[in-house]
Amino acid sequence: MGDVWAFWRDSGFVAGQALVGFDVESTDGVIGHVERLEDEPGRQHLVVDTGVWKFGRSVLIPAGAVTVVDGEERKVKVAASREEIKSAPRFTTDSETTDHGYLAEVGAYYLSLRT
């Protein structure tokens, strides 16, 4: 799954940093806030509560999609648009965060956005 499951060195993320509650901003606007952070090496990702924007659903965003973590502003920026995030493989339950097939699908999707 490669580097899509790790924060970029220059993103501003510091290991152990608490991101829960930070606003999450796509390339074209705020999409919600960090509900959970998985900081395990090789599986780093955010679960983002999208509130009313996406009918109250959560989305899983790999750490490699994060471009900026701003501790002062309590903001996380991701390199995807709202529409691209909406089109990502649907996140429905926490058990998917340990499902290798689901994670591979999500990872491949976000990697495809880079090209």
Coordinates of C-alpha atoms in Angstrom, one line a residue:
M1 CA 0.0 0.0 0.0
G2 CA 3.1 2.2 0.2
D3 CA 3.4 5.7 1.3
V4 CA -0.3 6.5 1.1
W5 CA -0.6 5.2 4.6
A6 CA 2.0 7.5 6.1
F7 CA 2.1 11.3 6.7
W8 CA 4.5 13.2 4.5
R9 CA 7.6 14.3 6.4
D10 CA 6.9 18.0 5.5
S11 CA 3.2 17.9 6.3
G12 CA 3.7 19.2 9.8
F13 CA 2.4 16.1 11.6
V14 CA 4.3 15.1 14.7
A15 CA 4.1 11.5 15.9
G16 CA 1.8 11.2 18.8
Q17 CA 0.0 14.5 17.9
A18 CA -3.7 14.6 18.9
L19 CA -5.7 15.6 15.8
V20 CA -9.2 14.7 17.1
G21 CA -11.4 17.7 16.6
F22 CA -9.2 19.4 14.0
D23 CA -11.2 20.8 11.0
V24 CA -10.5 18.9 7.7
E25 CA -10.2 21.0 4.6
S26 CA -10.3 19.6 1.0
T27 CA -8.9 21.6 -1.9
D28 CA -12.3 23.3 -2.3
G29 CA -13.6 23.7 1.3
V30 CA -14.1 22.3 4.7
I31 CA -15.5 18.8 4.8
G32 CA -15.7 18.0 8.5
H33 CA -13.5 17.3 11.5
V34 CA -11.2 14.5 12.6
E35 CA -13.2 11.9 14.6
R36 CA -10.3 9.4 15.0
L37 CA -6.6 9.1 14.1
E38 CA -4.8 5.8 13.5
D39 CA -1.1 6.5 14.1
E40 CA 0.1 2.9 13.6
P41 CA 3.0 2.8 11.1
G42 CA 1.9 1.5 7.7
R43 CA -1.8 2.2 8.5
Q44 CA -1.9 5.9 9.4
H45 CA -5.2 7.4 8.5
L46 CA -8.0 9.8 9.6
V47 CA -11.6 9.0 10.1
V48 CA -13.4 12.2 9.3
D49 CA -16.9 13.1 10.5
T50 CA -18.5 14.9 7.6
G51 CA -21.5 16.1 9.5
V52 CA -24.3 17.3 7.3
W53 CA -22.1 17.7 4.2
K54 CA -22.3 14.0 3.4
F55 CA -25.5 13.1 5.3
G56 CA -23.6 12.6 8.6
R57 CA -21.3 9.9 7.3
S58 CA -17.7 9.4 8.1
V59 CA -14.9 9.0 5.5
L60 CA -11.5 7.3 5.8
I61 CA -8.6 9.4 4.5
P62 CA -5.1 7.9 4.3
A63 CA -2.4 10.0 5.9
G64 CA -0.6 10.3 2.6
A65 CA -3.4 12.5 1.3
V66 CA -2.7 15.0 4.1
T67 CA -0.7 18.0 2.8
V68 CA -0.7 20.2 5.9
V69 CA -1.3 19.7 9.6
D70 CA -1.6 23.1 11.3
G71 CA -1.5 22.8 15.1
E72 CA -2.1 26.5 15.7
E73 CA -5.2 26.7 13.4
R74 CA -6.3 23.1 14.4
K75 CA -6.7 22.3 10.7
V76 CA -5.8 19.4 8.5
K77 CA -5.6 20.0 4.7
V78 CA -5.9 17.2 2.2
A79 CA -5.0 16.9 -1.5
A80 CA -8.4 16.0 -2.8
S81 CA -11.6 17.9 -3.7
R82 CA -14.9 17.4 -2.0
E83 CA -16.2 15.4 -5.0
E84 CA -13.1 13.2 -5.0
I85 CA -13.6 12.4 -1.3
K86 CA -17.3 11.7 -1.9
S87 CA -16.3 9.3 -4.6
A88 CA -13.8 7.4 -2.5
P89 CA -14.7 3.8 -1.4
R90 CA -17.4 4.1 1.2
F91 CA -16.5 3.8 4.9
T92 CA -19.2 2.2 6.9
T93 CA -17.8 0.5 10.0
D94 CA -14.7 0.6 12.1
S95 CA -13.9 -3.0 11.3
E96 CA -12.9 -1.8 7.8
T97 CA -9.8 -0.1 9.3
T98 CA -8.3 -3.6 9.7
D99 CA -9.7 -5.1 6.5
H100 CA -6.7 -5.4 4.1
G101 CA -9.0 -5.6 1.0
Y102 CA -10.8 -2.4 1.9
L103 CA -7.6 -0.6 2.8
A104 CA -6.0 -1.7 -0.5
E105 CA -9.1 -0.3 -2.3
V106 CA -8.9 3.0 -0.5
G107 CA -5.1 3.3 -0.9
A108 CA -5.4 2.6 -4.7
Y109 CA -8.1 5.2 -5.0
Y110 CA -6.1 7.9 -3.3
L111 CA -2.9 7.0 -5.2
S112 CA -4.9 7.3 -8.5
L113 CA -5.7 10.9 -7.6
R114 CA -2.0 11.7 -7.7
T115 CA -1.6 11.1 -11.4

